[in-house]
Every structure is written in structure tokens, then in C-alpha cells.
Coordinates of C-alpha atoms in Angstrom, one line a residue:
X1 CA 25.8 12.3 -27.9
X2 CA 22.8 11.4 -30.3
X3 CA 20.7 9.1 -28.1
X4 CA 17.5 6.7 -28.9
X5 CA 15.4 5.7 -26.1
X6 CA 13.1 2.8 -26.3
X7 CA 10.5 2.5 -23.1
X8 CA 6.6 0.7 -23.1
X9 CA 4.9 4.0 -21.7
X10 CA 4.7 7.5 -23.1
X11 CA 6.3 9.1 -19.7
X12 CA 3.9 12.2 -19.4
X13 CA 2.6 12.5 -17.1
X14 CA 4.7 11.6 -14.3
X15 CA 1.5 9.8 -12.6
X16 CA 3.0 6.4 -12.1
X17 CA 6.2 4.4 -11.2
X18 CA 7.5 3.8 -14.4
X19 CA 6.8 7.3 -16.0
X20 CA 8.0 9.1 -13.3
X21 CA 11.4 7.6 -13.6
X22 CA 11.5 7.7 -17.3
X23 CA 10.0 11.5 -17.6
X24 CA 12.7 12.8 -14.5
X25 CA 15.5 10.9 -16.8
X26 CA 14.7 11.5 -20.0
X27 CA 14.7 15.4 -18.7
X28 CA 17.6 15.3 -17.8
X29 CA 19.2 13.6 -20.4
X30 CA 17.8 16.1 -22.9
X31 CA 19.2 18.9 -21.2
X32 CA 23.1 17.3 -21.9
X33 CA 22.6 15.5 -24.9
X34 CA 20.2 14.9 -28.0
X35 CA 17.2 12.1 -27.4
X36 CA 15.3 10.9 -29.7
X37 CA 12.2 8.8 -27.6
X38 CA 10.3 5.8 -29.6
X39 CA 7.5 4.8 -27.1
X40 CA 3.9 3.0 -27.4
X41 CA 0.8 5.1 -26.6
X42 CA -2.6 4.0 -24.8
X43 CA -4.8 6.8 -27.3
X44 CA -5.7 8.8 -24.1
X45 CA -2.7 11.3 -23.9
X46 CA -3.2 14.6 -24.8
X47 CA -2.3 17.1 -27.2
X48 CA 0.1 18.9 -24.6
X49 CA 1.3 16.1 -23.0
X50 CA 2.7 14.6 -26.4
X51 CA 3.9 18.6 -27.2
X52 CA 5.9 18.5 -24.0
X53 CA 7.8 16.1 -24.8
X54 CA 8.5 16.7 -28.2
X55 CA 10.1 19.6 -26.9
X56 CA 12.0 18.0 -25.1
X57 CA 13.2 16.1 -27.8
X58 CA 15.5 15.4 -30.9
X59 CA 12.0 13.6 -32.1
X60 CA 9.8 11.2 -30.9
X61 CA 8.3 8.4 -32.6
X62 CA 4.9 6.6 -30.9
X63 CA 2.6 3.7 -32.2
X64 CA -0.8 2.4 -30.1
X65 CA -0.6 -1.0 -29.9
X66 CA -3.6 -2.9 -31.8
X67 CA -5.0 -5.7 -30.0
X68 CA -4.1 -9.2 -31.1
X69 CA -6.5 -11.8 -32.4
X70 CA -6.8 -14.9 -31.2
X71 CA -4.7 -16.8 -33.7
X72 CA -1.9 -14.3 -33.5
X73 CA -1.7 -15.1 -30.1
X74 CA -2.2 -19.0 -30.0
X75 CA 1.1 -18.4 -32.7
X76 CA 2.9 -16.5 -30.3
X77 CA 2.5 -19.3 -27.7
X78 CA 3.7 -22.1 -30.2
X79 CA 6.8 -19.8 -30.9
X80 CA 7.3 -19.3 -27.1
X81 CA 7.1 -22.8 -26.6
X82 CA 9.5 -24.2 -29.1
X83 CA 12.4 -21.9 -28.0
X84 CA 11.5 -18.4 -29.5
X85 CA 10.9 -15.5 -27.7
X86 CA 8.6 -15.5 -24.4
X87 CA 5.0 -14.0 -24.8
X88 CA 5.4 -11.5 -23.0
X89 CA 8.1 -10.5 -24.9
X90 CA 5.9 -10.5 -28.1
X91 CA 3.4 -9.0 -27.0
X92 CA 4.7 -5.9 -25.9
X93 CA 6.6 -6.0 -29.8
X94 CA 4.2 -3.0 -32.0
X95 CA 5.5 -3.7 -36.1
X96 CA 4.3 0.1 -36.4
X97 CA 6.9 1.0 -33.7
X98 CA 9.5 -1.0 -34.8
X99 CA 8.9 0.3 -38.9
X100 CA 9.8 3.7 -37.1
X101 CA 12.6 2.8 -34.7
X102 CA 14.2 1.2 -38.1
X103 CA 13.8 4.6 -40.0
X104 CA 15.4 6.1 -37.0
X105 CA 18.6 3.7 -36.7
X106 CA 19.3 3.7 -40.5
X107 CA 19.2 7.7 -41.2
X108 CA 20.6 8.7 -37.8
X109 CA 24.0 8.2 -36.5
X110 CA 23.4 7.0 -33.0
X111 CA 25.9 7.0 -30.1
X112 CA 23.7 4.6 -28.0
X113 CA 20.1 2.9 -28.1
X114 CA 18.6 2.5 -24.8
X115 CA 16.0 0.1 -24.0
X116 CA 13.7 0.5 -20.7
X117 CA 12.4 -2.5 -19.8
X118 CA 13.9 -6.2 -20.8
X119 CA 10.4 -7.0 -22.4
X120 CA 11.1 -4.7 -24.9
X121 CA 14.3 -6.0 -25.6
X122 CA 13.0 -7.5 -29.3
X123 CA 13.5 -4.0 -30.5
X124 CA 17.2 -4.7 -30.2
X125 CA 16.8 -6.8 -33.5
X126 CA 16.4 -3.7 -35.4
X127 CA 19.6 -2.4 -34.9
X128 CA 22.4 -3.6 -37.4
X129 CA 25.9 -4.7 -35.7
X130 CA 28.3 -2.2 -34.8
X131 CA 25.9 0.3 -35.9
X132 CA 25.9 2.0 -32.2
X133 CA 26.1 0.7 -28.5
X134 CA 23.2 -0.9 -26.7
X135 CA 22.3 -0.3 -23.2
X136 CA 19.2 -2.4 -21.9
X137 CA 17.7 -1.2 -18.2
X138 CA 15.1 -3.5 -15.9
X139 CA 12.7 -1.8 -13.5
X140 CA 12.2 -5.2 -12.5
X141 CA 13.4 -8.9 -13.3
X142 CA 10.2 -10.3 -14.9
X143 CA 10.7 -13.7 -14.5
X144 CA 11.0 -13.2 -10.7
X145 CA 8.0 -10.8 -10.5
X146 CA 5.9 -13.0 -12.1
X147 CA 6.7 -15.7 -9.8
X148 CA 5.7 -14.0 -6.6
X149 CA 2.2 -12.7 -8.8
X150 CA 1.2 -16.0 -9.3
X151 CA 1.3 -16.9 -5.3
X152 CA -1.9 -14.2 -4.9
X153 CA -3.3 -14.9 -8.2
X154 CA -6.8 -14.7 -7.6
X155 CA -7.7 -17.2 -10.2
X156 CA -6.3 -20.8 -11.6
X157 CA -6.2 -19.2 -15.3
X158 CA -4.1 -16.0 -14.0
X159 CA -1.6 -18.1 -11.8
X160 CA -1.2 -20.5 -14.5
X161 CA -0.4 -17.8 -16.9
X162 CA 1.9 -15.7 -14.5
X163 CA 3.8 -19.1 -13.8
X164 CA 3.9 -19.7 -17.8
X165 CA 5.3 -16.4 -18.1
X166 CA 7.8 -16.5 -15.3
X167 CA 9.4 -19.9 -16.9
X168 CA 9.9 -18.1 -20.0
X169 CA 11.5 -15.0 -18.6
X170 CA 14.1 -17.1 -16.8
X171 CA 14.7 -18.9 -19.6
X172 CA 14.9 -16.0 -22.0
X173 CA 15.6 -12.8 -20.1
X174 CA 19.4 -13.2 -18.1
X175 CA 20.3 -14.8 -21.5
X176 CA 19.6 -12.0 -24.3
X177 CA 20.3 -9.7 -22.1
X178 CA 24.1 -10.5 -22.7
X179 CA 23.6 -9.2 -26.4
X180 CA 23.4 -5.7 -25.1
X181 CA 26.8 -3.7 -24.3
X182 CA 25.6 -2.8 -20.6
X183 CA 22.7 -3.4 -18.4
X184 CA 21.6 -2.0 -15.8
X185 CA 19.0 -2.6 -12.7
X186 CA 17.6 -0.7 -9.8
X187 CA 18.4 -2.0 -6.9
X188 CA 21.5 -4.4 -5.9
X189 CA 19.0 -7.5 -5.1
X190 CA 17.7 -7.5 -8.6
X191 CA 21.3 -7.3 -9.7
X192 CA 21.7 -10.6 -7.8
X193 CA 18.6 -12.1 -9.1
X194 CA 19.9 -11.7 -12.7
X195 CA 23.4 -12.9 -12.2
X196 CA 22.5 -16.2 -10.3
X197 CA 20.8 -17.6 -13.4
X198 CA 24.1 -15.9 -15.3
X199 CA 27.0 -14.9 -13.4
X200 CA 28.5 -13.6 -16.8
X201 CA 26.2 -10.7 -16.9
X202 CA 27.4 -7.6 -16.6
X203 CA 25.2 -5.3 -14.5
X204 CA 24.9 -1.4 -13.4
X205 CA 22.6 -0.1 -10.5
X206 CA 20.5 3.1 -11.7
X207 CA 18.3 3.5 -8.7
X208 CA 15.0 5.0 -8.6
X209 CA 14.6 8.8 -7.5
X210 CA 13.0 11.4 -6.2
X211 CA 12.5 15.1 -6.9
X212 CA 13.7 16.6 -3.8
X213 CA 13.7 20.4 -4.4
X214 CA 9.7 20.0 -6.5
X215 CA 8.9 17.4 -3.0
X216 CA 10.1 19.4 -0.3
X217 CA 9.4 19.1 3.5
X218 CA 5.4 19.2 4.4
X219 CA 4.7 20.2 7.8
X220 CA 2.2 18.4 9.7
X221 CA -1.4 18.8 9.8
X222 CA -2.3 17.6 13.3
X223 CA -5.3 15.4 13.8
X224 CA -7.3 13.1 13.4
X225 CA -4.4 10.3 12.9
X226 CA -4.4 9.0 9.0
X227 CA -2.6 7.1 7.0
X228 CA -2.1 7.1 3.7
X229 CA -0.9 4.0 0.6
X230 CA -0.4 5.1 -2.6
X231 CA 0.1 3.2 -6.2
X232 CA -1.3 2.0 -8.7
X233 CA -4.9 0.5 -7.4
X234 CA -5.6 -1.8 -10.5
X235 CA -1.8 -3.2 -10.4
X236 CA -1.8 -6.9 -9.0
X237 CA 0.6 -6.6 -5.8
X238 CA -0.7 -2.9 -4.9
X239 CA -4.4 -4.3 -4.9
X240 CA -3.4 -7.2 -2.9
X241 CA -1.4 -5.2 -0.3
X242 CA -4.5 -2.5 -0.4
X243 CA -6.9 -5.5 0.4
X244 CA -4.4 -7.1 3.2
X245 CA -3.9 -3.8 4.6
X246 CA -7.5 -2.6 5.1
X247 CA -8.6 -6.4 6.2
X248 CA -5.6 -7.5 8.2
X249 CA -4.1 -4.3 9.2
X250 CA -6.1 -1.5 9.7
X251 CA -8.5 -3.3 12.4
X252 CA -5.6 -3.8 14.3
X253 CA -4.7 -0.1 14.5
X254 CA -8.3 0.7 15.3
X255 CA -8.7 -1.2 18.5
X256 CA -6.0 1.3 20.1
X257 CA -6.8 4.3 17.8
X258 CA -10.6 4.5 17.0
X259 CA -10.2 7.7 14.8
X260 CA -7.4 6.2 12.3
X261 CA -8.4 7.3 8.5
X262 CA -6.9 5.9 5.8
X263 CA -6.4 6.7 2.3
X264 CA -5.8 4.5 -0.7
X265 CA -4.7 6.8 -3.1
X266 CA -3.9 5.9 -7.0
X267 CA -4.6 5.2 -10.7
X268 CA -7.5 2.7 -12.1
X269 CA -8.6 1.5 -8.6
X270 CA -9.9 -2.4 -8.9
X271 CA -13.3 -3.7 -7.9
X272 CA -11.9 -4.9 -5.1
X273 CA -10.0 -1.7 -4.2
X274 CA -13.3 0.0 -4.3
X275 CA -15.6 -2.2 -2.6
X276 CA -12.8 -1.6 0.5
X277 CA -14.2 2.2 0.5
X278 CA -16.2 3.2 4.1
X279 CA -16.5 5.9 6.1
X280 CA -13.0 5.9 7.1
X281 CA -11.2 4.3 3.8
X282 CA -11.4 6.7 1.3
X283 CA -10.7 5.8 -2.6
X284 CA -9.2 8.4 -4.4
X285 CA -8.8 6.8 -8.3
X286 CA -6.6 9.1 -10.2
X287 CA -5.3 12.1 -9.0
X288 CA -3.4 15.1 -10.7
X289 CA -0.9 16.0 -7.5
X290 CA -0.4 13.6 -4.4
X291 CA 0.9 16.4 -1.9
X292 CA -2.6 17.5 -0.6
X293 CA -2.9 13.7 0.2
X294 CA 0.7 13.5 1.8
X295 CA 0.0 17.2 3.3
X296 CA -3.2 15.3 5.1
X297 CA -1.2 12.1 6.4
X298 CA 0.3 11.2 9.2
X299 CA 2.3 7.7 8.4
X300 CA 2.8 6.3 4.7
X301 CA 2.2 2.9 4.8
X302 CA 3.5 0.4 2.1
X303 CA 2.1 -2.9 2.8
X304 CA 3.5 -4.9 -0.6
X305 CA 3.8 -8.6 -0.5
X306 CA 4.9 -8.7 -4.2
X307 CA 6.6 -7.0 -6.3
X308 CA 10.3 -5.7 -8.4
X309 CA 12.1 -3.1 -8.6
X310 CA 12.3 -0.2 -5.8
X311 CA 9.0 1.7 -4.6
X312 CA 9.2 5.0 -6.2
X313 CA 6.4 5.7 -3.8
X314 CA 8.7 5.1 -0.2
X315 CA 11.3 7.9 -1.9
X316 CA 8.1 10.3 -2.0
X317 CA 7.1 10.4 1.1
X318 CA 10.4 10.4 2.5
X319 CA 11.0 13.3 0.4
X320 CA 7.8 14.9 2.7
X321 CA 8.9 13.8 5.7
X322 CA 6.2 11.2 5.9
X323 CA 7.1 8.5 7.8
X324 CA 6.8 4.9 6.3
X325 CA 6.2 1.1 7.4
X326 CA 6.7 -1.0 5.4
X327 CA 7.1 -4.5 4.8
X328 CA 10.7 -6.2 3.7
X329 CA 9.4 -7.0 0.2
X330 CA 7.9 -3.0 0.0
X331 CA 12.0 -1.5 1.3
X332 CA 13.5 -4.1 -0.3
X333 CA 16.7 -2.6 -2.8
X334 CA 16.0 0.6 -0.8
X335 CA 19.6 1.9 1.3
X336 CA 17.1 1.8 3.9
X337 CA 17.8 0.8 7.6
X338 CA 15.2 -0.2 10.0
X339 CA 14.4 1.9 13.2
X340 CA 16.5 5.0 11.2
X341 CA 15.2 5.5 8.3
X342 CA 11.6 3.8 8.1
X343 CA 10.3 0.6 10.2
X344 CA 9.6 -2.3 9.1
X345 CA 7.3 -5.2 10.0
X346 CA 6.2 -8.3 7.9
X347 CA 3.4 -9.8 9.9
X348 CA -0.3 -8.3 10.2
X349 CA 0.7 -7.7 14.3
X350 CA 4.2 -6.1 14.2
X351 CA 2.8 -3.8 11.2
X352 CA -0.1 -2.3 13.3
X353 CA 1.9 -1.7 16.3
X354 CA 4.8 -0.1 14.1
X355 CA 1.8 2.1 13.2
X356 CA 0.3 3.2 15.9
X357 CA 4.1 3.7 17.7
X358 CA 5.0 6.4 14.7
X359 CA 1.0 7.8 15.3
X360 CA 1.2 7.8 19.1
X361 CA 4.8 8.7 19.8
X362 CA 5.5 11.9 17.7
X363 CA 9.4 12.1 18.7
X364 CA 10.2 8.9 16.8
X365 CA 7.8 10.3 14.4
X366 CA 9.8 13.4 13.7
X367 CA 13.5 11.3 14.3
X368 CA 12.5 8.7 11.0
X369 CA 11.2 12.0 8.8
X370 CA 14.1 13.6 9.2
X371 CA 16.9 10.6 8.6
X372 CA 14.6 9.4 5.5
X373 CA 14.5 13.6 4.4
X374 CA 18.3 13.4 4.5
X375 CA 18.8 10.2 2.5
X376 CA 16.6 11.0 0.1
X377 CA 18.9 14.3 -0.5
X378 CA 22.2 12.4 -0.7
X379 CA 21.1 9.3 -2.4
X380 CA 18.4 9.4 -4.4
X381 CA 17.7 12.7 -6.0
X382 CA 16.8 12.7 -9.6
X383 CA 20.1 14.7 -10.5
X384 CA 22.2 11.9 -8.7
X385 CA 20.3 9.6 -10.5
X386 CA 20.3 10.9 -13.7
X387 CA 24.3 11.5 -13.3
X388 CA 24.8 8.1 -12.9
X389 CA 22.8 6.8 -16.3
X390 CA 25.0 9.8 -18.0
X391 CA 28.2 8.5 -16.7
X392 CA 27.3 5.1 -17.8
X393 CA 26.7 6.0 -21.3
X394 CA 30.0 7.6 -21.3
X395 CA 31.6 5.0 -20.1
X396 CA 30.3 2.9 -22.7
X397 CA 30.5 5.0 -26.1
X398 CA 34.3 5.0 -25.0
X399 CA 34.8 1.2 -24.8
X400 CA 35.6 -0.5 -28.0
X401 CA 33.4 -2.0 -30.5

């Protein structure tokens, strides 16, 4: 099949959530079938990582979105307001890209267009009807993820906005979605969050993955006891769970383990991410490979309080037998069960002695790594994964137009 995938980040690196589920598919995708890959650029890729991929591909088209004066954005909030699209899916619209993916559509006989993401689902305009089928994924539901934002917003302008956007989103997002052939989410409870605002919406589950035969089985280093969180350190609900974690948490688990380290490990870490940093809280920013950080922990912990989709980053250390607490927001859409698989604990209390029973007792320790080690394998490799969103397209070019 001739194939046209539509995503907001160029996916090489694999360094964060997003890309690393779009690089593992778009792979494996490439290896069946032809892709063609329209994406926006920040400017800071390099020459290799833009060659890689283009190897990968049919072609791939890419435009760096320009910043947006004032006026174009007081008119995109008029047009949101009197029942066009939301903000934020104008925002993330480039005219370069969409000049492009146009040239694309009209000269090439596609089987399917996918679109990654539903704020990118504008692009969808572009394509004229019955040209090909339309497949739209969400790595999260926006309108609910902006909700739960605004509730740690950490000022009136940003929860006013993230509440602004969330209203829009629910009123936009379940409804164009119905103008695509198939959709598809991550996780069953986001599959649920859609179809109680429209029960007519037809929904697929393509989870998230996990290499498992690039992240195999670390052994363990011994002491001191240390625990690692990783994501993306300037991304709202991973600064707010490093900053309850370290505040809240970590004490906690000090006052029976003196020698607990920790290590907050990820991308653009905020202000307040770095001003955590002490002799035993070490900030990391970006780094190129997380298994020397997994290969010095003892526990993963994922103390989210916000969020969508599935934690890519809960796979991962499952996949190295690190055993993970987390809370219900940080496993939820996960095939996860508590006690077997991971533990999990909500309040600032339970979490710390979930910790230090997975530091102190290193037969549960060993039990969890190896249940999580064996899920991972059966449910949530990459190839699985990537089965699944080939299946789907199948299923789809052979229905009817």
C-alpha cells in the first residue's frame, strides 16, 4: 500500500514519548509497505537524523513552523469562538506543510492518509473525497488532558487558557473525528473518554510499545538504593509529578532509608525541575541513551498526577526489569495489575512505603521485574504493536468507499 503519514514531531530521535512511538511504527511500516511522512520540524535536527528517515521513506516532506503574530492569533481566537476550529487546532496548522501534503495527495495515488494526533486533524481538509481512506490516531484526548493541566496550572493566565482549550476540544475533537474512516486510541479508557461525548465513534486501540529485544533484561547493580523518573522535565504533568515527588515523596523514603538517591532524568528540564537538584537529586537534562540510568536504578518511579495516553516510560523499565510504582493516573490504560505487575499507590504515604517495600525486600523486588518483563514480551512489543496498526489499515482499504 502507498501510505501518507501526517504527525507534529519529526520522530528521530526516539528521545521522547511521542517520537518513539511514531519512529518504532513508521519502521516498521516502511519495511511492508511504501510511506511517504509530512511532519513539522523545530530547525535543531540534524543532517543524519533527517537522512535516516528519508531512507526510510517513499519521501518526506517537513516545514518549521513560523511564529504567529499577535493579530493572527487574536483571529484565530475570534474563529475558535464563533464555531470554527479550536486554537489549538490552528495552531499546530503550518500553510508550508499543508502546500506540500496537497502536492503529495494530488500526484500520488494514496491507499490511506494517516494522521497522528487529532490536533492535526485540519490537514484532513486537504484531501479531496474518495480520493483515499483516512485513518486519524490520538496519543491522548486533548480536551480531557487539558482539563486535568489546568488543576496544577501554576498561574491564572495558564489555567484559564488550558480550560479555554479543553472547552474547545470537547466541543470540536469527538465530533470531526467522525469524518475520518477509522480512529484509533491507546489505551481502552481514552476509547471511553471519546465515545461518552459520541457513542457513534468508531474507535481502535493501538497501544504504546516497547522494544524488547534493543531493551533487554539489566541486571542489578547493588547499592546504594536509587530511584529513578524519567520524561520529559519541561512537560507540565512530568514537572509537577518531579516536584511532588521530590517534596512529598522522597522525604518519606528517607526517614527509613537515609541513602535513597534519586534521579530525574529527561529532555528541557524546567526551572523548577532544576532548582529540586541536591546532593542526592541529580538532574540529568537530555540524555542520548537511558540504560546507564536504568542500569544504576533500583525502583522506577512514575509519580504522574496528570496526564493522556499510556507512559511509554512504565513499558521501559519494565522492559529492564525495573520495578515501577506508580500512581493510578501514571498505569492508567496500561494491562497492568497491581501487586503483579507494578504497585501502585496514590497518596504521598502509601507511595513511599510501596518504595521502600520494592528497596528493602528484594524477593518482591525480583517477583514484579519478572511478571512486568513477561508482559511487556506478550503485549506490548513494538512488532505486536505495529502488527496491529498494519492490520487496521488493511482492514480499512478493503471496506467500501
Amino acid at each position: 500500500m502507498r501510505i501518507l503519514i501526517i504527525n507534529h514531531e519529526f520522530p528521530y530521535p526516539p528521545v521522547s514519548g511521542v517520537k518513539i512511538r511514531n519512529y518504532n511504527l513508521l519502521r516498521r511500516i516502511a519495511a511492508r509497505h511504501q510511506v511517504w511522512l509530512a511532519t513539522h520540524l523545530t530547525g535543531r535536527e540534524s543532517y543524519e537524523a533527517i537522512v535516516h528517515v528519508r531512507d526510510l521513506c517513499a519521501e518526506v516532506v517537513t516545514s518549521v513552523p513560523q511564529p504567529r503574530p499577535p493579530t493572527s492569533r487574536l483571529r484565530a481566537l475570534i474563529r475558535s469562538t464563533t464555531g470554527g476550529a479550536p486554537i489549538e487546532a490552528q495552531r499546530h496548522y503550518s500553510k508550508q506543510l499543508a502546500e506540500q501534503i496537497r502536492r503529495l495527495v494530488q500526484t500520488v495515488p494514496f491507499d490511506i492518509v494517516h494522521i497522528e494526533e487529532s490536533f492535526l486533524a485540519l490537514y484532513r481538509e486537504l484531501i479531496p473525497p474518495g480520493r483515499c481512506k483516512q485513518l486519524l490516531t490520538f496519543h491522548n484526548v486533548c480536551f480531557d488532558q487539558a482539563a486535568v493541566l489546568a488543576e496544577f496550572a501554576t498561574t491564572p493566565r495558564l489555567r484559564w487558557s488550558l480550560r479555554l482549550q479543553s472547552r474547545q476540544m470537547r466541543r470540536w475533537e469527538p465530533w470531526y473525528a467522525e469524518r475520518f474512516d477509522q480512529c484509533s486510541v491507546v489505551s481502552d479508557v481514552d476509547r471511553n473518554r471519546l465515545q461518552a461525548v459520541n457513542p457513534r465513534l468508531a474507535v481502535d486501540i493501538v497501544p504504546n510499545g516497547v522494544d524488547a529485544r534493543r531493551y533487554r533484561v539489566l541486571p542489578n547493580h547493588g547499592s546504594p538504593p536509587t530511584l529513578i523518573f524519567v520524561g520529559h522535565m519541561g512537560y507540565l504533568p512530568c514537572v509537577d509529578a518531579a516536584v511532588h515527588f521530590t517534596r512529598e515523596i522522597l522525604p518519606r523514603v528517607q526517614q527509613r532509608l537515609p541513602d535513597v538517591e534519586l534521579w530525574l532524568v529527561g529532555n528541557n528540564p524546567s526551572g523548577a525541575v532544576q532548582r529540586l537538584a541536591s546532593g542526592r537529586v541529580h538532574v540529568t537534562g537530555f540524555v542520548e541513551d537511558v540504560r546507564s540510568y536504568y542500569q544504576r536504578s533500583t525502583v522506577c518511579v512514575v509519580p504522574l498526577r496528570a496526564g493522556g495516553g499510556t507512559r511509554l516510560k512504565i513499558l521501559e523499565a519494565m522492559a529492564f526489569a525495573r520495578p515501577v510504582v506508580s500512581t493510578t493516573v501514571g498505569a492508567e490504560g496500561l494491562t497492568v495489575s497491581d501487586g503483579e505487575h507494578l504497585l501502585i499507590a496514590d497518596q504521598p504515604e502509601a507511595f513511599a512505603q510501596a518504595v521502600v517495600r520494592l528497596l528493602t525486600e528484594p524477593a518482591l523486588r525480583e517477583r514484579i521485574a519478572a511478571h512486568a518483563r513477561q508482559l511487556v514480551e506478550s503485549l506490548y512489543d513494538w512488532d505486536l504493536v505495529a502488527e496491529r496498526q498494519m492490520q487496521i489499515y488493511d482492514a480499512v482499504a478493503a471496506t467500501p468507499p
